[in-house]
Amino acid sequence: MEGASARGVLSHLSLLEVQARSRGSRVPQQPSRVKELKAKIEALTSQRDQLKAELQLHKKLQKLRAPVDKQQEDGEDEEMDLDSESSELFHLMARHSELMDLLHAHNLIGGYDAITTNRGKGMCFSLATEYEGVYLDTYNLELNLKPNVRISRHNIPPFIPLNSLAEQSDLQSDVRPFLATVSQHLNAFAGRRQQLKLVKEQHKSVEVMESNLLCSILVLMFTVPKEKTALLCTLEYNDHARCLPTRVHLNCEDELLPDSPKWKKNCSLLMEVPVHRALTAIKKASDIV
Amino acid sequence: MDNSAKHLLQRLVRRIPASMLKSTVDKWGRLTAEKRKALDFTQSKWTLTQELVALCEDSGLTVKHITELEMIYITENPNQGMWHTFQLVDPEDDAHSVELMQFKEQFKSHLRELKRNVSVKIKKHTDEAVWIRVAWGDDLSRPNHLKATYVVHYLQTPYVFVNALSSKHKPLLLQALTLSTRHQQIKAANLSGQKLTALRDLLMRQYRQVFPTKYPSPLVESDQSISKLRIEKVQAEASANRHRMAGETFGDGMLPALQSAVFKLETKFKDPTNEAMTQRDEPFICSVKFSSSNLLESLRHCASSGIASTPVTPLLSSIPLKGRNYFVITDNVPT
C-alpha cells in the first residue's frame, strides 16, 4: 500500500521537476507579450489622434462663435480652409454649442432650463422659483411640438391660469414670451407665499385673518399699543405678476387712526416694501405691538 | 330644543365614531367645559346620546348649533359618502380676484334667489378650502337638515367638489356656484370617489410628478444574489425604462388614493371567433370598472412590472393626466 502511494507521489514529483526544467530552458514568451503591447500602443495612439482632432474642432468652433467679451481682434492665425458645405456645418455646430451654453448660463442664474424629449417631438421646461436669494419650488412644463405647439402636462397648480396665459401669447411662433410670463407669475406667487410664511414666523403678534391659495389677498390684524385697539389691514395683490400689493387699506373702530399721518406713511411703506420687512419697520417705530 | 333638532343630534351622534366623539365635541365649543367634563365618553352610544341631548337642551342650543357640529365632523373626516367633481369654465375678467367675503355674499344671495327656503353655512378651512353646507327646503317645508349637501371649493381654482346633491337641486346649486365665482359655465369633471383628499390632491397636483431631466437618476439598487445577477444584467435596462415610464406617467412616491375608474365602452364587438356578436350592427355596450385601495399605485406597479405595456396606453394615462376617472369610449374618438 505504502509503495503504491509513494509511487504516485514520486511520479508526480518527477513530473513537476521535468516541467520546471523545461520552463527554465524555454525562451520567455516575448513575441506574444510584444504583440500585446504593440496593439495597446496602437489603440492609445488612435485615441490620442481622435482627441487631437476633437480639440482642433473645438478650437475652430470657438473662433466661429460670436466674440463675447474678449478683445481678440488681433487677426486670425489660421485661415478657414474649409469648403462651403462643411463650413456651413461648422457654423451650425458653433451656433448650437453657443446656444447650449447660453441655456446653461440662463439656468444657472435662476432662469428656466429646457430639454428635448420624445425624439425631438417635445420639450420639457423646468422653471425654478426664488425669493430673496433662496430657491423655492421648481415647476415643470412639457410641450408637444408636433403637429402644433400644445401644453402636454405640467405640475403647475390650477390657480395659476396657465391656459389663459397660453391663449394670450402666440405659442406657435415663439414660446419664449409665454415661458417668460409663466415664470414671472410663478416667481411672483412663490414670493408672495414666502412673504406670508415669513410674516407667520417672524411676527407672531400679527394675526393672519385671511389669505388664499394664490396669495393674492392678505388680511392682517394689528394691535396698536397704548389703547390696544385692533387695526385690520387688507393687502390686495391684484397684479399676479408682482410680489408687492396693488392696494392697502385699513379698517379700525377708531375712524381717525387710518387717516393719521403716521399710518398713511405705514400704508405707503406696505405698498413699497415686502410685508414681512415692512412689519419689522413698523414694529420698530412702535406703531404696532 | 325642538324635535327636529333632537332628531338631528341623535342621528349625528350615531354617525360619529365613538373614538372621535370627544374631540369633535371639544372642537365644537358650544358646551361649557364643566358640561363637557360631566360627559362620560366610555358609556354606550345610546346613553351618551341621551346625555348629550339633555346637555344641549340645557344650554339652549338649536338646530343651527347642531349643524355646526355636523360640519366640524365632516370637515375633519371628509373621506365618506360619494364626492363628484365639477369644473368651472369661461371665467369673467374679475374671476381671479374673487375674495371670500364677496363669494359668501354672492353665493348666499344667488341661491336664495333661486330657492327661498334654504339654509346655507359657509366656512373657510385652514387649508384655504371653502366648505359650504346647504340644507334644502321648499315653499311648503323647512330646510331638511338630515340630507344636507356639502360643497368644497378652493377660490381661484376651477374645481368644485360636491357630496349628497340630488338631481332636483343640482341645477340650482351649480348656477349659484357659477355666478358667485364669476364664471359663465360649469360642467361635470368626470372624477368621483369616496376620498375627497384623493380627488383634491390629484387635481391640485399635490403629489410628486416625474418629468424628464437633463440628469437621469441612477438605477435603483437591486439585491445581488448570484442566480439573479445574469437575469438582472439583461433585464436591467428594460426594467429601468419601464420604471421610468411608469413614474413619468403616474408620479413618484405616494399617490392620491383614487379608488375606482370606470370605462364605459360603446364600441363594436371585435372577436373573429364569435360571429353572433360581431354580426350585430349596434355597438356593444359594457362598463369596465377598476377598483383598488389605491388605483394609481396599482396601475403604476402594473406598468413598472410589465403587466401593462409601456409606454402606458392613453386609456390609463388619462386618469392622472386629465384628472378623470370616468370615460366613455366610442369607436370614433375615445373621450
Coordinates of C-alpha atoms in Angstrom, one line a residue:
Chain A
M1 CA 0.0 0.0 0.0
E2 CA 2.6 2.4 1.0
G3 CA 4.6 1.6 -2.0
A4 CA 1.8 2.4 -4.4
S5 CA 1.0 5.8 -2.9
A6 CA 4.7 6.6 -2.7
R7 CA 5.0 5.7 -6.3
G8 CA 2.1 8.1 -7.0
V9 CA 3.7 10.9 -5.1
L10 CA 7.2 10.2 -6.5
S11 CA 6.0 10.1 -10.1
H12 CA 4.1 13.4 -9.5
L13 CA 7.2 14.9 -8.1
S14 CA 9.3 13.8 -11.1
L15 CA 6.7 15.2 -13.4
L16 CA 6.9 18.6 -11.7
E17 CA 10.7 18.5 -11.9
V18 CA 10.6 17.9 -15.7
Q19 CA 8.1 20.8 -16.0
A20 CA 10.3 23.2 -14.0
R21 CA 13.3 22.3 -16.1
S22 CA 11.5 22.8 -19.4
R23 CA 10.1 26.1 -18.2
G24 CA 13.6 27.2 -17.2
S25 CA 15.1 26.3 -20.6
R26 CA 12.2 27.7 -22.8
V27 CA 12.6 31.1 -24.4
P28 CA 10.4 33.6 -22.5
Q29 CA 7.2 34.3 -24.3
Q30 CA 8.3 37.7 -25.6
P31 CA 6.7 37.7 -29.0
S32 CA 3.1 37.4 -27.8
R33 CA 3.8 39.9 -25.0
V34 CA 5.4 42.3 -27.5
K35 CA 2.4 41.9 -29.8
E36 CA 0.1 42.7 -26.9
L37 CA 2.0 45.9 -26.1
K38 CA 2.1 46.9 -29.7
A39 CA -1.6 46.6 -30.0
K40 CA -2.0 48.7 -26.9
I41 CA 0.2 51.4 -28.3
E42 CA -1.9 51.5 -31.5
A43 CA -5.1 51.8 -29.5
L44 CA -3.7 54.7 -27.4
T45 CA -2.3 56.4 -30.5
S46 CA -5.6 56.3 -32.3
Q47 CA -7.3 57.6 -29.1
R48 CA -4.8 60.4 -28.9
D49 CA -5.4 61.3 -32.6
Q50 CA -9.1 61.3 -32.0
L51 CA -8.8 63.6 -29.0
K52 CA -6.4 65.9 -31.0
A53 CA -9.0 66.1 -33.8
E54 CA -11.8 66.9 -31.4
L55 CA -9.6 69.6 -29.8
Q56 CA -9.0 71.1 -33.2
L57 CA -12.7 71.1 -33.9
H58 CA -13.5 72.9 -30.7
K59 CA -10.8 75.5 -31.4
K60 CA -12.3 76.1 -34.8
L61 CA -15.8 76.3 -33.3
Q62 CA -14.6 78.8 -30.7
K63 CA -13.2 81.0 -33.4
L64 CA -16.5 80.9 -35.3
R65 CA -18.6 81.8 -32.3
A66 CA -19.5 85.5 -31.7
P67 CA -16.8 87.1 -29.6
V68 CA -18.4 87.6 -26.2
D69 CA -16.2 89.8 -24.2
K70 CA -12.8 89.0 -25.5
Q71 CA -10.8 91.8 -27.1
Q72 CA -9.2 89.3 -29.5
E73 CA -9.4 91.3 -32.7
D74 CA -5.7 90.6 -33.3
G75 CA -6.1 88.7 -36.6
E76 CA -6.8 85.1 -37.2
D77 CA -3.8 82.9 -37.0
E78 CA -5.4 80.2 -39.1
E79 CA -7.4 80.7 -42.3
M80 CA -10.6 78.8 -42.5
D81 CA -9.6 76.4 -45.3
L82 CA -12.9 74.6 -45.5
D83 CA -15.2 74.2 -48.4
S84 CA -18.7 75.8 -48.2
E85 CA -20.6 72.7 -47.1
S86 CA -18.6 71.8 -44.1
S87 CA -18.2 75.4 -43.3
E88 CA -21.9 75.8 -43.0
L89 CA -22.0 72.7 -40.8
F90 CA -19.3 74.1 -38.7
H91 CA -21.3 77.3 -38.3
L92 CA -24.3 75.4 -37.3
M93 CA -22.3 73.4 -34.8
A94 CA -20.8 76.6 -33.4
R95 CA -24.2 78.2 -33.1
H96 CA -25.6 75.1 -31.4
S97 CA -22.9 74.9 -28.8
E98 CA -23.2 78.7 -28.2
L99 CA -26.9 78.3 -27.6
M100 CA -26.4 75.3 -25.3
D101 CA -24.0 77.4 -23.2
L102 CA -26.4 80.3 -23.2
L103 CA -29.2 78.0 -22.0
H104 CA -26.9 76.6 -19.3
A105 CA -25.9 80.0 -18.1
H106 CA -29.6 81.1 -18.2
N107 CA -30.4 78.1 -15.9
L108 CA -27.5 78.9 -13.6
I109 CA -28.8 82.4 -13.0
G110 CA -32.2 81.1 -12.0
G111 CA -34.0 81.1 -15.3
Y112 CA -35.7 78.1 -16.8
D113 CA -34.0 75.1 -18.3
A114 CA -35.1 73.1 -21.3
I115 CA -34.5 69.7 -22.7
T116 CA -36.0 67.9 -25.8
T117 CA -38.0 64.8 -25.2
N118 CA -39.6 62.2 -27.2
R119 CA -37.1 62.2 -30.0
G120 CA -37.4 65.9 -30.7
K121 CA -41.2 65.9 -30.7
G122 CA -41.5 67.5 -27.3
M123 CA -39.7 69.8 -24.9
C124 CA -39.7 69.9 -21.1
F125 CA -39.0 73.1 -19.3
S126 CA -38.2 73.3 -15.6
L127 CA -39.0 76.7 -14.1
A128 CA -37.3 77.4 -10.8
T129 CA -38.7 80.0 -8.4
E130 CA -36.7 82.0 -6.0
Y131 CA -37.3 84.8 -3.5
E132 CA -34.7 87.0 -1.8
G133 CA -31.9 84.7 -2.9
V134 CA -33.5 81.5 -1.7
Y135 CA -34.5 78.8 -4.2
L136 CA -38.1 77.7 -3.7
D137 CA -40.2 75.2 -5.6
T138 CA -39.4 74.1 -9.2
Y139 CA -42.2 73.6 -11.6
N140 CA -42.2 71.6 -14.8
L141 CA -44.0 72.2 -18.1
E142 CA -44.0 69.8 -21.1
L143 CA -44.9 70.9 -24.5
N144 CA -45.7 68.8 -27.6
L145 CA -44.2 70.4 -30.7
K146 CA -45.8 68.3 -33.4
P147 CA -48.3 68.7 -35.1
N148 CA -48.5 72.1 -33.4
V149 CA -47.3 73.5 -30.1
R150 CA -49.5 72.4 -27.2
I151 CA -49.1 72.1 -23.5
S152 CA -48.9 68.4 -22.7
R153 CA -48.5 68.0 -19.0
H154 CA -47.3 70.1 -16.1
N155 CA -47.2 70.3 -12.3
I156 CA -48.2 74.0 -12.1
P157 CA -51.1 74.4 -9.6
P158 CA -54.5 75.2 -11.0
F159 CA -54.8 78.7 -9.6
I160 CA -52.1 79.9 -12.0
P161 CA -54.2 80.5 -15.2
L162 CA -51.9 78.6 -17.5
N163 CA -54.4 78.1 -20.3
S164 CA -55.4 81.7 -20.5
L165 CA -51.7 82.8 -20.4
A166 CA -51.1 80.3 -23.3
E167 CA -54.0 81.8 -25.2
Q168 CA -52.7 85.3 -24.8
S169 CA -49.4 84.6 -26.4
D170 CA -48.8 83.0 -29.7
L171 CA -47.3 79.6 -28.9
Q172 CA -46.9 78.6 -32.5
S173 CA -44.4 81.3 -33.4
D174 CA -42.3 81.7 -30.2
V175 CA -42.7 80.1 -26.8
R176 CA -40.3 82.4 -25.1
P177 CA -42.7 85.2 -24.2
F178 CA -45.1 82.6 -22.9
L179 CA -42.4 81.0 -20.7
A180 CA -41.3 84.4 -19.5
T181 CA -44.8 85.2 -18.4
V182 CA -45.4 81.9 -16.7
S183 CA -42.0 82.2 -14.9
Q184 CA -42.9 85.7 -13.8
H185 CA -46.3 84.5 -12.4
L186 CA -44.7 81.6 -10.7
N187 CA -41.9 83.6 -9.2
A188 CA -44.4 86.3 -8.0
F189 CA -46.6 83.7 -6.5
A190 CA -43.7 82.0 -4.8
G191 CA -42.5 85.3 -3.5
R192 CA -45.9 86.3 -2.1
R193 CA -46.3 82.8 -0.4
Q194 CA -42.8 83.1 1.1
Q195 CA -43.7 86.6 2.4
L196 CA -46.8 85.1 4.1
K197 CA -44.7 82.3 5.6
L198 CA -42.2 84.9 7.0
V199 CA -44.9 87.0 8.4
K200 CA -46.3 84.0 10.3
E201 CA -42.8 83.1 11.5
Q202 CA -41.4 86.5 12.4
H203 CA -44.5 88.4 13.5
K204 CA -46.4 86.2 15.9
S205 CA -48.2 89.2 17.4
V206 CA -49.8 89.9 14.0
E207 CA -52.8 87.7 13.3
V208 CA -53.5 86.5 9.7
M209 CA -57.2 86.8 9.3
E210 CA -57.5 85.8 5.7
S211 CA -55.4 84.5 2.8
N212 CA -56.0 82.4 -0.2
L213 CA -54.1 79.7 -2.3
L214 CA -52.9 82.2 -4.8
C215 CA -51.7 84.6 -2.0
S216 CA -53.4 87.4 -3.8
I217 CA -55.1 88.7 -0.7
L218 CA -53.9 89.1 2.8
V219 CA -55.9 90.4 5.7
L220 CA -53.8 91.1 8.9
M221 CA -54.9 92.2 12.3
F222 CA -52.6 94.6 14.1
T223 CA -52.7 95.6 17.7
V224 CA -52.0 99.2 18.3
P225 CA -50.0 99.8 21.5
K226 CA -51.3 102.0 24.3
E227 CA -55.0 101.7 23.7
K228 CA -54.7 98.1 22.4
T229 CA -57.1 98.8 19.6
A230 CA -57.4 96.3 16.8
L231 CA -56.4 97.5 13.3
L232 CA -57.4 95.5 10.3
C233 CA -55.1 95.8 7.3
T234 CA -56.1 94.4 3.9
L235 CA -53.4 93.9 1.3
E236 CA -54.7 93.3 -2.2
Y237 CA -52.2 91.8 -4.8
N238 CA -54.2 92.3 -8.0
D239 CA -51.2 92.2 -10.3
H240 CA -50.4 88.5 -10.1
A241 CA -47.1 89.1 -11.7
R242 CA -45.8 91.1 -8.8
C243 CA -44.8 90.4 -5.3
L244 CA -46.0 93.8 -3.9
P245 CA -49.6 94.8 -3.2
T246 CA -51.6 97.0 -5.5
R247 CA -53.8 98.3 -2.7
V248 CA -53.5 98.6 1.0
H249 CA -56.4 99.8 3.2
L250 CA -57.0 99.9 6.9
N251 CA -60.1 99.4 9.0
C252 CA -60.4 100.5 12.6
E253 CA -63.1 101.2 15.1
D254 CA -61.3 104.5 15.7
E255 CA -62.0 106.0 12.3
L256 CA -59.4 108.7 12.7
L257 CA -56.5 106.3 13.1
P258 CA -56.1 105.2 9.5
D259 CA -56.0 108.8 8.3
S260 CA -53.3 109.8 10.7
P261 CA -50.0 110.8 9.0
K262 CA -48.2 108.0 10.8
W263 CA -50.5 105.4 9.4
K264 CA -50.6 107.0 5.9
K265 CA -46.8 106.6 5.9
N266 CA -47.1 103.0 7.1
C267 CA -49.6 102.3 4.3
S268 CA -47.2 103.6 1.6
L269 CA -44.4 101.6 3.2
L270 CA -46.5 98.4 2.9
M271 CA -47.0 99.2 -0.8
E272 CA -43.3 99.6 -1.5
V273 CA -41.6 97.0 0.8
P274 CA -42.3 93.3 1.2
V275 CA -44.8 92.8 4.0
H276 CA -42.6 91.0 6.4
R277 CA -39.9 93.7 6.3
A278 CA -42.5 96.5 6.4
L279 CA -43.9 95.0 9.6
T280 CA -40.4 94.8 11.2
A281 CA -40.0 98.6 10.5
I282 CA -43.5 99.4 11.8
K283 CA -42.9 97.4 14.9
K284 CA -39.5 99.2 15.4
A285 CA -41.3 102.5 15.2
S286 CA -43.6 101.1 18.0
D287 CA -46.7 101.7 15.8
I288 CA -47.9 98.2 16.4
V289 CA -47.3 95.6 19.1
Chain B
M1 CA -84.7 72.3 21.6
D2 CA -87.4 71.2 19.2
N3 CA -87.9 67.6 18.0
S4 CA -86.1 68.1 14.7
A5 CA -83.0 69.4 16.4
K6 CA -83.1 66.4 18.8
H7 CA -83.5 64.0 16.0
L8 CA -80.7 65.6 14.1
L9 CA -78.4 65.4 17.1
Q10 CA -79.3 61.8 17.7
R11 CA -78.6 60.9 14.1
L12 CA -75.3 62.7 14.2
V13 CA -74.1 61.1 17.4
R14 CA -74.9 57.7 16.0
R15 CA -72.9 58.6 12.9
I16 CA -69.8 59.9 14.6
P17 CA -67.5 57.0 15.6
A18 CA -67.1 56.7 19.4
S19 CA -63.3 57.4 19.1
M20 CA -63.9 60.8 17.5
L21 CA -66.8 62.0 19.5
K22 CA -65.0 63.6 22.4
S23 CA -62.6 65.6 20.2
T24 CA -65.4 66.7 17.9
V25 CA -67.5 68.0 20.8
D26 CA -64.5 69.7 22.2
K27 CA -63.8 71.5 19.0
W28 CA -67.4 72.5 18.7
G29 CA -67.1 74.5 21.8
R30 CA -70.8 75.0 22.3
L31 CA -70.9 73.2 25.6
T32 CA -69.1 74.7 28.5
A33 CA -66.0 73.0 30.0
E34 CA -67.9 71.8 33.0
K35 CA -70.7 70.3 31.0
R36 CA -68.2 68.5 28.8
K37 CA -66.5 67.1 31.9
A38 CA -69.8 65.7 33.0
L39 CA -70.0 63.6 29.9
D40 CA -68.7 60.1 30.2
F41 CA -67.5 59.0 26.8
T42 CA -67.0 55.4 27.8
Q43 CA -70.7 54.8 28.0
S44 CA -72.7 53.2 25.3
K45 CA -73.6 55.4 22.4
W46 CA -77.3 55.2 23.3
T47 CA -76.7 56.5 26.9
L48 CA -74.2 59.1 25.6
T49 CA -76.8 60.4 23.1
Q50 CA -79.4 60.9 25.8
E51 CA -76.9 62.8 27.9
L52 CA -75.8 64.9 25.1
V53 CA -79.3 65.8 24.1
A54 CA -80.1 66.7 27.7
L55 CA -77.0 68.9 27.9
C56 CA -77.7 70.7 24.6
E57 CA -81.2 71.3 25.6
D58 CA -80.0 72.7 28.9
S59 CA -77.6 75.0 27.1
G60 CA -80.4 76.2 24.9
L61 CA -78.8 75.0 21.7
T62 CA -80.7 75.0 18.4
V63 CA -80.6 73.3 15.0
K64 CA -78.1 75.9 13.9
H65 CA -75.6 74.8 16.5
I66 CA -76.1 71.1 15.8
T67 CA -75.4 71.7 12.1
E68 CA -72.2 73.4 13.2
L69 CA -71.2 70.1 14.9
E70 CA -72.0 68.1 11.8
M71 CA -69.9 70.5 9.7
I72 CA -67.0 70.1 12.0
Y73 CA -67.2 66.4 11.9
I74 CA -67.5 66.2 8.1
T75 CA -64.7 68.8 7.5
E76 CA -62.3 66.8 9.7
N77 CA -63.4 63.5 8.1
P78 CA -64.2 64.3 4.5
N79 CA -63.5 60.8 3.1
Q80 CA -67.0 59.5 3.3
G81 CA -70.0 59.4 1.0
M82 CA -69.5 60.0 -2.7
W83 CA -67.9 63.2 -4.0
H84 CA -68.4 64.4 -7.5
T85 CA -66.3 67.0 -9.2
F86 CA -67.4 69.8 -11.3
Q87 CA -65.3 72.3 -13.3
L88 CA -65.9 76.0 -13.8
V89 CA -65.2 77.2 -17.3
D90 CA -65.1 80.6 -19.1
P91 CA -64.0 82.9 -16.3
E92 CA -65.0 86.5 -16.4
D93 CA -62.3 89.1 -16.2
D94 CA -62.7 89.5 -12.4
A95 CA -62.9 85.8 -11.6
H96 CA -59.3 85.8 -10.4
S97 CA -59.9 88.5 -7.8
V98 CA -63.0 87.0 -6.1
E99 CA -62.3 87.0 -2.4
L100 CA -64.0 85.2 0.4
M101 CA -66.5 87.8 1.7
Q102 CA -67.6 88.6 -1.8
F103 CA -68.0 84.9 -2.7
K104 CA -70.0 84.2 0.5
E105 CA -72.4 87.0 0.0
Q106 CA -72.9 86.4 -3.7
F107 CA -73.4 82.6 -3.2
K108 CA -76.0 83.0 -0.5
S109 CA -77.9 85.7 -2.3
H110 CA -77.9 83.8 -5.7
L111 CA -79.0 80.6 -4.0
R112 CA -81.8 82.3 -2.1
E113 CA -83.0 83.9 -5.3
L114 CA -83.3 80.5 -6.8
K115 CA -84.8 78.8 -3.9
R116 CA -86.2 80.6 -1.0
N117 CA -86.1 78.2 1.9
V118 CA -82.5 77.1 2.1
S119 CA -80.1 77.1 5.0
V120 CA -76.6 77.9 4.0
K121 CA -73.5 77.7 6.1
I122 CA -70.0 78.7 4.7
K123 CA -66.8 78.2 6.5
K124 CA -63.1 78.5 5.4
H125 CA -60.9 75.6 6.5
T126 CA -57.2 76.1 7.4
D127 CA -56.1 74.8 4.1
E128 CA -57.9 77.6 2.2
A129 CA -60.8 75.3 1.3
V130 CA -64.2 76.9 1.4
W131 CA -66.8 74.5 2.8
I132 CA -70.5 75.1 2.1
R133 CA -73.3 73.2 3.7
V134 CA -76.8 73.6 2.1
A135 CA -80.0 72.2 3.7
W136 CA -82.8 72.4 1.1
G137 CA -86.4 73.2 1.8
D138 CA -89.1 74.4 -0.5
D139 CA -92.1 76.7 -0.4
L140 CA -94.0 74.4 1.9
S141 CA -91.4 72.9 4.1
R142 CA -88.5 74.0 6.2
P143 CA -84.9 73.1 5.2
N144 CA -84.2 69.4 5.6
H145 CA -81.1 69.2 7.8
L146 CA -80.9 65.4 7.6
K147 CA -80.0 65.4 3.9
A148 CA -77.6 68.3 3.7
T149 CA -75.4 68.9 0.6
Y150 CA -71.7 69.6 1.2
V151 CA -69.6 71.6 -1.3
V152 CA -65.9 72.2 -1.2
H153 CA -64.2 74.8 -3.4
Y154 CA -60.8 76.5 -3.4
L155 CA -61.1 80.0 -4.7
Q156 CA -59.2 80.8 -7.8
T157 CA -59.2 77.2 -8.9
P158 CA -61.8 75.8 -11.4
Y159 CA -62.8 72.8 -9.3
V160 CA -65.8 72.2 -7.1
F161 CA -66.4 69.0 -5.1
V162 CA -70.0 68.1 -4.2
N163 CA -71.5 65.5 -1.9
A164 CA -75.1 64.4 -1.5
L165 CA -76.7 66.6 -4.1
S166 CA -80.0 65.4 -5.5
S167 CA -80.8 65.9 -9.2
K168 CA -83.6 68.2 -8.3
H169 CA -81.3 70.6 -6.6
K170 CA -78.3 70.2 -8.9
P171 CA -79.1 73.0 -11.4
L172 CA -79.7 75.5 -8.6
L173 CA -76.5 74.8 -6.8
L174 CA -74.4 74.8 -10.0
Q175 CA -75.9 78.1 -11.1
A176 CA -75.3 79.7 -7.8
L177 CA -71.7 78.5 -7.8
T178 CA -71.1 79.7 -11.4
L179 CA -72.4 83.1 -10.7
S180 CA -70.7 83.7 -7.4
T181 CA -67.3 82.6 -8.7
R182 CA -67.7 84.8 -11.8
H183 CA -67.7 82.1 -14.4
Q184 CA -70.0 81.5 -17.3
Q185 CA -70.4 77.8 -17.2
I186 CA -69.9 74.7 -15.1
K187 CA -69.6 71.2 -16.3
A188 CA -69.1 67.7 -14.9
A189 CA -65.4 66.8 -14.5
N190 CA -65.9 63.1 -14.6
L191 CA -63.9 62.5 -11.4
S192 CA -65.7 61.0 -8.4
G193 CA -64.8 58.9 -5.4
Q194 CA -65.2 58.4 -1.7
K195 CA -61.9 60.1 -0.8
L196 CA -62.2 63.8 -1.2
T197 CA -58.5 64.1 -0.3
A198 CA -57.5 61.9 -3.2
L199 CA -59.6 63.8 -5.7
R200 CA -58.3 67.1 -4.4
D201 CA -54.7 66.0 -4.4
L202 CA -55.0 64.7 -7.9
L203 CA -56.5 67.9 -9.4
M204 CA -54.3 70.3 -7.3
R205 CA -51.2 68.3 -8.3
Q206 CA -50.3 67.7 -4.7
Y207 CA -48.2 64.7 -5.4
R208 CA -44.8 64.1 -6.8
Q209 CA -44.8 64.1 -10.6
V210 CA -41.8 63.0 -12.5
F211 CA -40.5 64.9 -15.5
P212 CA -37.6 64.2 -17.9
T213 CA -34.5 65.9 -16.8
K214 CA -31.1 66.5 -18.1
Y215 CA -29.6 64.4 -15.3
P216 CA -31.2 61.0 -15.2
S217 CA -31.3 59.5 -11.7
P218 CA -29.2 56.4 -11.1
L219 CA -30.7 52.9 -11.4
V220 CA -32.4 51.5 -8.4
E221 CA -30.2 49.1 -6.4
S222 CA -31.3 45.5 -6.6
D223 CA -30.2 42.6 -4.5
Q224 CA -27.1 41.0 -5.9
S225 CA -27.8 37.3 -5.5
I226 CA -25.7 35.4 -8.0
S227 CA -28.6 33.5 -9.6
K228 CA -30.5 36.7 -10.4
L229 CA -27.3 38.5 -11.5
R230 CA -27.4 37.3 -15.0
I231 CA -31.1 37.8 -15.5
E232 CA -30.8 41.3 -13.9
K233 CA -28.0 42.3 -16.2
V234 CA -30.0 41.5 -19.3
Q235 CA -33.2 42.9 -18.0
A236 CA -31.8 45.9 -16.1
E237 CA -32.2 48.3 -18.9
A238 CA -35.7 47.2 -19.9
S239 CA -36.7 47.3 -16.3
A240 CA -35.2 50.7 -15.7
N241 CA -37.1 52.0 -18.8
R242 CA -40.4 50.6 -17.5
H243 CA -39.9 52.1 -14.1
R244 CA -39.1 55.5 -15.6
M245 CA -42.1 55.4 -17.9
A246 CA -44.4 54.3 -15.1
G247 CA -43.1 57.1 -12.9
E248 CA -43.4 59.7 -15.6
T249 CA -47.0 58.7 -16.2
F250 CA -48.3 58.2 -12.7
G251 CA -45.9 60.0 -10.4
D252 CA -43.4 59.2 -7.7
G253 CA -43.9 58.2 -4.1
M254 CA -47.4 58.1 -2.5
L255 CA -50.1 58.8 -5.0
P256 CA -53.6 60.2 -4.3
A257 CA -55.7 57.2 -3.2
L258 CA -58.2 57.1 -6.1
Q259 CA -60.3 54.0 -5.6
S260 CA -62.0 53.3 -8.9
A261 CA -62.1 54.1 -12.5
V262 CA -65.0 53.3 -14.9
F263 CA -64.7 52.9 -18.6
K264 CA -68.0 52.8 -20.5
L265 CA -67.4 51.1 -23.8
E266 CA -69.7 51.7 -26.8
T267 CA -67.6 50.1 -29.4
K268 CA -68.3 47.4 -32.0
F269 CA -67.6 43.9 -30.7
K270 CA -64.3 42.6 -32.2
D271 CA -63.8 38.9 -31.9
P272 CA -63.4 36.9 -35.1
T273 CA -64.3 33.6 -33.4
N274 CA -67.7 34.9 -32.2
E275 CA -69.8 35.6 -35.3
A276 CA -73.0 36.1 -33.5
M277 CA -71.7 39.1 -31.7
T278 CA -69.6 40.6 -34.5
Q279 CA -72.6 40.4 -36.9
R280 CA -74.6 42.9 -34.9
D281 CA -74.7 46.5 -36.1
E282 CA -75.1 48.2 -32.8
P283 CA -72.1 48.8 -30.7
F284 CA -71.5 46.5 -27.7
I285 CA -72.2 48.5 -24.6
C286 CA -70.4 47.4 -21.5
S287 CA -68.9 49.1 -18.5
V288 CA -65.5 48.1 -17.1
K289 CA -64.7 49.2 -13.5
F290 CA -61.3 49.0 -11.9
S291 CA -61.3 49.1 -8.1
S292 CA -58.4 49.3 -5.7
S293 CA -57.5 50.7 -2.4
N294 CA -55.1 52.9 -4.3
L295 CA -55.8 52.6 -8.1
L296 CA -53.0 54.9 -9.3
E297 CA -50.3 53.0 -7.3
S298 CA -51.7 49.7 -8.7
L299 CA -51.6 50.9 -12.2
R300 CA -48.1 52.3 -11.7
H301 CA -47.0 48.9 -10.5
C302 CA -48.6 47.2 -13.5
A303 CA -46.6 49.4 -15.8
S304 CA -43.3 49.1 -14.0
S305 CA -43.5 45.3 -13.6
G306 CA -44.5 44.9 -17.3
I307 CA -48.1 43.6 -16.7
A308 CA -49.3 46.7 -18.6
S309 CA -47.3 47.6 -21.7
T310 CA -45.2 50.7 -21.7
P311 CA -45.4 53.4 -22.9
V312 CA -48.6 53.4 -20.9
T313 CA -51.7 53.4 -23.1
P314 CA -53.6 56.7 -23.1
L315 CA -56.7 54.9 -21.7
L316 CA -54.8 54.6 -18.4
S317 CA -52.5 57.6 -18.5
S318 CA -55.6 59.9 -19.0
I319 CA -56.5 59.2 -15.4
P320 CA -53.8 61.2 -13.8
L321 CA -53.2 63.4 -16.9
K322 CA -56.7 64.7 -17.3
G323 CA -57.7 64.1 -13.7
R324 CA -60.7 61.9 -14.5
N325 CA -61.9 58.5 -13.6
Y326 CA -65.0 58.1 -15.8
F327 CA -64.5 57.6 -19.5
V328 CA -66.8 56.9 -22.4
I329 CA -65.1 55.1 -25.3
T330 CA -66.6 55.1 -28.7
D331 CA -65.2 53.8 -31.9
N332 CA -64.7 57.3 -33.4
V333 CA -63.0 59.2 -30.6
P334 CA -62.1 58.0 -27.1
T335 CA -63.1 60.8 -24.8

